[in-house]
């Protein structure tokens, strides 16, 4: 394991702690290239803003927030918030796309392999690309921390994604709990029909889950639910917000479990 890899692992293993990020920023300044030094500046500026520095120019609007969660400053303003934000903005304008690509590399590599196979088979690339749902990311404190993606993309690459970034939030964009009395519920059954009384079992590539259906691995990690006596395949929550929160929590826990398994296998292979 390289020194860079060890520092990144410390960040991913301690996503709530700023110290490993600042240590990494120092290392990038000492050992990195121009892009690395820009990343170091982004990390420091983002952490300072996250710790509570607020704008004093009173000219910040919601229009200044980009899709990547990076904030544009007011031109020529000298307040601390705008100075830090300008530093973040300049770094992200040049390199945010590359950093995003690095964070999503397992998914992007899989999509490239799929495209290569379709080309070799003489298939329709447009049909393949139509199945590739866009993935949204959110940068916080210098790293991708939030992912919005499909169940298939997440389940196929959760561990790898969590070894590359300090993921703190997962949003499954194709899933929503079903409304039922007296709240909202997640279902652990086959997508073809609620009334097939069989578990999903372990997730397998190519099997997508929509609506209120979730894989067993995620279902088992959902906290604070009421399991109905007459339907053990449903987990019921009093509100949509609680149901969504439980899904995000379970996805994050499972991703981190998969991350730890990958690290353990890597350590065993190196021993």
Short mmCIF file of C-alpha atoms in Angstrom, two decimals:
data_model
loop_
_atom_site.label_atom_id
_atom_site.label_comp_id
_atom_site.label_asym_id
_atom_site.label_seq_id
_atom_site.Cartn_x
_atom_site.Cartn_y
_atom_site.Cartn_z
CA UNK A 1 0.00 0.00 0.00
CA UNK A 2 1.37 3.42 -0.96
CA UNK A 3 1.47 6.35 1.44
CA UNK A 4 -1.28 8.06 -0.56
CA UNK A 5 -3.47 4.96 -0.35
CA UNK A 6 -2.92 4.71 3.40
CA UNK A 7 -3.93 8.34 3.90
CA UNK A 8 -7.06 7.87 1.78
CA UNK A 9 -7.97 4.76 3.74
CA UNK A 10 -7.72 6.72 6.98
CA UNK A 11 -10.12 9.31 5.55
CA UNK A 12 -12.63 6.67 4.43
CA UNK A 13 -12.38 4.82 7.74
CA UNK A 14 -13.04 8.03 9.71
CA UNK A 15 -15.47 10.03 7.55
CA UNK A 16 -16.60 12.33 10.37
CA UNK A 17 -13.08 13.36 11.39
CA UNK A 18 -11.43 16.37 9.73
CA UNK A 19 -7.92 15.49 10.92
CA UNK A 20 -7.15 12.74 8.33
CA UNK A 21 -8.34 15.08 5.58
CA UNK A 22 -6.07 17.88 6.74
CA UNK A 23 -3.13 15.47 7.04
CA UNK A 24 -3.84 14.35 3.46
CA UNK A 25 -3.97 17.99 2.32
CA UNK A 26 -0.52 18.59 3.84
CA UNK A 27 0.82 15.49 2.09
CA UNK A 28 -0.62 16.63 -1.25
CA UNK A 29 1.09 20.00 -0.88
CA UNK A 30 4.42 18.33 -0.16
CA UNK A 31 4.33 15.47 -2.66
CA UNK A 32 1.65 16.24 -5.26
CA UNK A 33 1.39 18.02 -8.58
CA UNK A 34 -0.64 21.08 -9.49
CA UNK A 35 -3.92 19.17 -9.39
CA UNK A 36 -3.07 17.69 -5.99
CA UNK A 37 -2.25 21.12 -4.59
CA UNK A 38 -5.61 22.37 -5.87
CA UNK A 39 -7.26 19.47 -4.05
CA UNK A 40 -5.39 20.38 -0.87
CA UNK A 41 -6.70 23.94 -1.11
CA UNK A 42 -10.24 22.67 -1.68
CA UNK A 43 -10.03 20.39 1.37
CA UNK A 44 -8.85 23.16 3.69
CA UNK A 45 -11.30 25.76 2.39
CA UNK A 46 -14.25 23.34 2.48
CA UNK A 47 -13.46 22.28 6.04
CA UNK A 48 -13.22 25.90 7.18
CA UNK A 49 -16.61 26.66 5.63
CA UNK A 50 -18.08 23.46 7.10
CA UNK A 51 -16.90 24.49 10.57
CA UNK A 52 -19.14 27.51 10.52
CA UNK A 53 -17.63 30.45 8.66
CA UNK A 54 -20.58 32.40 7.28
CA UNK A 55 -20.75 35.09 4.56
CA UNK A 56 -20.86 38.68 5.78
CA UNK A 57 -21.49 40.27 2.40
CA UNK A 58 -25.26 39.48 2.46
CA UNK A 59 -25.28 38.79 -1.27
CA UNK A 60 -25.35 34.99 -1.34
CA UNK A 61 -28.30 33.41 -3.16
CA UNK A 62 -29.38 29.86 -3.82
CA UNK A 63 -28.39 30.32 -7.46
CA UNK A 64 -24.74 30.15 -6.42
CA UNK A 65 -24.98 26.49 -5.41
CA UNK A 66 -23.96 24.09 -8.18
CA UNK A 67 -25.06 20.55 -8.83
CA UNK A 68 -21.80 19.33 -7.31
CA UNK A 69 -22.51 21.11 -4.04
CA UNK A 70 -19.60 23.51 -4.57
CA UNK A 71 -20.45 27.12 -3.83
CA UNK A 72 -19.53 30.15 -5.94
CA UNK A 73 -18.41 33.31 -4.13
CA UNK A 74 -19.37 36.91 -4.72
CA UNK A 75 -16.84 38.58 -6.99
CA UNK A 76 -14.22 40.78 -5.31
CA UNK A 77 -15.78 40.41 -1.86
CA UNK A 78 -13.11 40.17 0.84
CA UNK A 79 -15.13 38.49 3.60
CA UNK A 80 -13.58 35.25 4.85
CA UNK A 81 -16.39 33.11 3.46
CA UNK A 82 -16.03 34.48 -0.06
CA UNK A 83 -12.24 34.24 0.00
CA UNK A 84 -12.42 30.59 1.03
CA UNK A 85 -15.20 29.90 -1.45
CA UNK A 86 -13.21 31.48 -4.28
CA UNK A 87 -10.37 29.12 -3.48
CA UNK A 88 -12.75 26.16 -3.60
CA UNK A 89 -14.41 27.42 -6.75
CA UNK A 90 -11.17 27.87 -8.67
CA UNK A 91 -9.97 24.39 -7.72
CA UNK A 92 -13.27 22.70 -8.52
CA UNK A 93 -13.76 24.51 -11.84
CA UNK A 94 -10.64 22.85 -13.23
CA UNK A 95 -10.69 19.45 -11.56
CA UNK A 96 -14.11 18.57 -10.09
CA UNK A 97 -14.94 16.41 -13.11
CA UNK A 98 -11.76 14.39 -12.67
CA UNK A 99 -12.31 13.98 -8.93
CA UNK A 100 -15.88 12.88 -9.58
CA UNK A 101 -14.63 10.34 -12.13
CA UNK A 102 -12.15 8.93 -9.62
CA UNK A 103 -14.88 8.52 -7.01
CA UNK A 104 -17.15 6.69 -9.49
CA UNK A 105 -14.40 4.67 -11.19
CA UNK A 106 -15.85 1.20 -10.37
CA UNK A 107 -19.16 2.08 -12.04
CA UNK A 108 -17.56 3.88 -14.98
CA UNK A 109 -15.18 0.96 -15.61
CA UNK A 110 -18.11 -1.46 -15.61
CA UNK A 111 -19.98 0.70 -18.11
CA UNK A 112 -16.93 0.84 -20.38
CA UNK A 113 -16.69 -2.97 -20.25
CA UNK A 114 -20.37 -3.26 -21.12
CA UNK A 115 -19.95 -0.91 -24.08
CA UNK A 116 -16.95 -2.89 -25.32
CA UNK A 117 -18.93 -6.12 -25.17
CA UNK A 118 -21.85 -4.57 -27.06
CA UNK A 119 -19.47 -3.34 -29.78
CA UNK A 120 -17.87 -6.77 -30.09
CA UNK A 121 -21.32 -8.37 -30.34
CA UNK A 122 -22.52 -5.83 -32.91
CA UNK A 123 -25.25 -4.60 -30.58
CA UNK A 124 -26.95 -1.23 -30.13
CA UNK A 125 -24.91 1.15 -28.00
CA UNK A 126 -27.80 3.59 -27.76
CA UNK A 127 -29.95 0.95 -26.10
CA UNK A 128 -27.16 0.26 -23.61
CA UNK A 129 -26.62 3.93 -22.83
CA UNK A 130 -30.37 4.32 -22.23
CA UNK A 131 -30.01 1.93 -19.28
CA UNK A 132 -27.21 3.99 -17.69
CA UNK A 133 -28.93 6.22 -15.16
CA UNK A 134 -27.00 9.42 -14.35
CA UNK A 135 -25.30 9.47 -10.96
CA UNK A 136 -25.33 12.64 -8.87
CA UNK A 137 -22.59 13.37 -6.36
CA UNK A 138 -22.16 15.93 -3.61
CA UNK A 139 -18.77 17.15 -2.43
CA UNK A 140 -18.31 17.97 1.25
CA UNK A 141 -15.05 18.88 2.96
CA UNK A 142 -13.09 18.20 -0.21
CA UNK A 143 -14.43 14.73 -1.07
CA UNK A 144 -17.48 13.05 -2.56
CA UNK A 145 -19.68 12.26 0.45
CA UNK A 146 -23.15 11.78 -1.04
CA UNK A 147 -24.20 9.56 -3.95
CA UNK A 148 -27.59 9.43 -5.70
CA UNK A 149 -27.82 6.30 -7.84
CA UNK A 150 -29.84 3.19 -8.66
CA UNK A 151 -29.94 0.04 -6.55
CA UNK A 152 -28.14 -1.89 -9.29
CA UNK A 153 -25.23 0.56 -9.46
CA UNK A 154 -24.97 0.70 -5.68
CA UNK A 155 -25.26 -3.02 -4.92
CA UNK A 156 -22.78 -3.93 -7.62
CA UNK A 157 -20.07 -1.56 -6.39
CA UNK A 158 -20.89 -0.45 -2.82
CA UNK A 159 -17.69 -1.69 -1.22
CA UNK A 160 -15.42 -0.24 -3.89
CA UNK A 161 -17.20 3.12 -3.81
CA UNK A 162 -16.74 3.32 -0.04
CA UNK A 163 -13.01 2.55 -0.32
CA UNK A 164 -12.49 5.48 -2.69
CA UNK A 165 -14.48 8.19 -0.88
CA UNK A 166 -15.66 8.89 2.69
CA UNK A 167 -19.28 8.21 1.75
CA UNK A 168 -21.70 9.52 4.38
CA UNK A 169 -25.03 9.35 2.53
CA UNK A 170 -26.59 7.08 -0.11
CA UNK A 171 -29.80 7.96 -1.93
CA UNK A 172 -31.45 5.29 -4.08
CA UNK A 173 -33.18 7.28 -6.79
CA UNK A 174 -35.39 4.46 -8.11
CA UNK A 175 -37.00 3.53 -4.80
CA UNK A 176 -39.82 4.93 -2.67
CA UNK A 177 -41.74 3.32 0.21
CA UNK A 178 -45.33 2.33 -0.37
CA UNK A 179 -48.10 4.13 1.46
CA UNK A 180 -50.11 1.93 3.78
CA UNK A 181 -52.07 2.36 6.97
CA UNK A 182 -50.73 3.69 9.26
CA UNK A 183 -47.55 4.85 7.48
CA UNK A 184 -44.99 3.89 4.82
CA UNK A 185 -43.34 0.51 4.30
CA UNK A 186 -40.51 -1.21 2.47
CA UNK A 187 -41.09 -4.62 0.92
CA UNK A 188 -38.71 -7.57 0.61
CA UNK A 189 -40.27 -9.43 -2.27
CA UNK A 190 -39.79 -10.00 -5.95
CA UNK A 191 -40.55 -6.97 -8.14
CA UNK A 192 -42.93 -9.05 -10.26
CA UNK A 193 -45.55 -9.07 -7.51
CA UNK A 194 -45.99 -8.27 -3.80
CA UNK A 195 -47.91 -11.43 -3.12
CA UNK A 196 -45.17 -13.86 -4.05
CA UNK A 197 -44.08 -14.94 -0.58
CA UNK A 198 -40.38 -15.36 -1.30
CA UNK A 199 -37.39 -13.33 -0.21
CA UNK A 200 -35.16 -11.67 -2.74
CA UNK A 201 -32.16 -13.44 -1.31
CA UNK A 202 -28.72 -12.02 -2.06
CA UNK A 203 -28.62 -9.43 -4.78
CA UNK A 204 -27.37 -10.64 -8.16
CA UNK A 205 -26.12 -8.50 -11.09
CA UNK A 206 -28.83 -7.60 -13.57
CA UNK A 207 -31.68 -7.71 -11.03
CA UNK A 208 -33.06 -4.21 -10.51
CA UNK A 209 -35.38 -3.15 -7.71
CA UNK A 210 -37.90 -0.38 -8.19
CA UNK A 211 -40.66 1.15 -6.12
CA UNK A 212 -40.83 -0.16 -2.56
CA UNK A 213 -38.77 -3.33 -3.16
CA UNK A 214 -35.32 -3.59 -1.56
CA UNK A 215 -32.67 -6.36 -1.49
CA UNK A 216 -32.49 -8.57 1.57
CA UNK A 217 -29.02 -7.29 2.50
CA UNK A 218 -30.40 -3.77 2.84
CA UNK A 219 -33.74 -4.83 4.32
CA UNK A 220 -32.05 -6.63 7.23
CA UNK A 221 -30.13 -3.48 8.22
CA UNK A 222 -33.13 -1.14 8.34
CA UNK A 223 -33.54 0.15 11.91
CA UNK A 224 -36.49 1.05 14.14
CA UNK A 225 -39.23 -0.55 12.07
CA UNK A 226 -42.48 -2.26 12.97
CA UNK A 227 -42.58 -5.73 11.39
CA UNK A 228 -46.18 -6.76 10.88
CA UNK A 229 -47.15 -10.11 12.35
CA UNK A 230 -49.15 -11.11 9.29
CA UNK A 231 -46.47 -9.97 6.82
CA UNK A 232 -42.86 -10.49 7.86
CA UNK A 233 -41.69 -9.16 4.50
CA UNK A 234 -42.76 -5.58 5.30
CA UNK A 235 -41.04 -3.02 7.49
CA UNK A 236 -43.40 -0.21 8.48
CA UNK A 237 -42.52 3.36 9.46
CA UNK A 238 -44.82 6.12 10.75
CA UNK A 239 -43.81 8.62 8.04
CA UNK A 240 -42.23 8.86 4.59
CA UNK A 241 -39.30 10.76 6.09
CA UNK A 242 -38.56 7.99 8.61
CA UNK A 243 -38.82 5.33 5.92
CA UNK A 244 -36.44 7.19 3.60
CA UNK A 245 -34.02 7.80 6.45
CA UNK A 246 -34.00 4.11 7.35
CA UNK A 247 -33.18 3.17 3.75
CA UNK A 248 -30.30 5.66 3.58
CA UNK A 249 -28.96 4.38 6.91
CA UNK A 250 -29.14 0.74 5.83
CA UNK A 251 -27.44 1.45 2.49
CA UNK A 252 -24.62 3.28 4.22
CA UNK A 253 -24.13 0.51 6.77
CA UNK A 254 -24.05 -2.16 4.10
CA UNK A 255 -21.64 -0.16 1.94
CA UNK A 256 -19.26 0.21 4.89
CA UNK A 257 -19.55 -3.49 5.70
CA UNK A 258 -18.61 -4.32 2.11
CA UNK A 259 -15.74 -1.80 2.32
CA UNK A 260 -14.40 -3.51 5.44
CA UNK A 261 -14.63 -6.91 3.73
CA UNK A 262 -12.58 -5.62 0.80
CA UNK A 263 -9.96 -4.19 3.14
CA UNK A 264 -9.80 -7.48 5.07
CA UNK A 265 -9.33 -9.49 1.87
CA UNK A 266 -6.63 -7.08 0.72
CA UNK A 267 -4.80 -7.40 4.04
CA UNK A 268 -5.03 -11.19 3.93
CA UNK A 269 -3.67 -11.26 0.38
CA UNK A 270 -0.75 -9.04 1.36
CA UNK A 271 0.12 -11.10 4.46
#
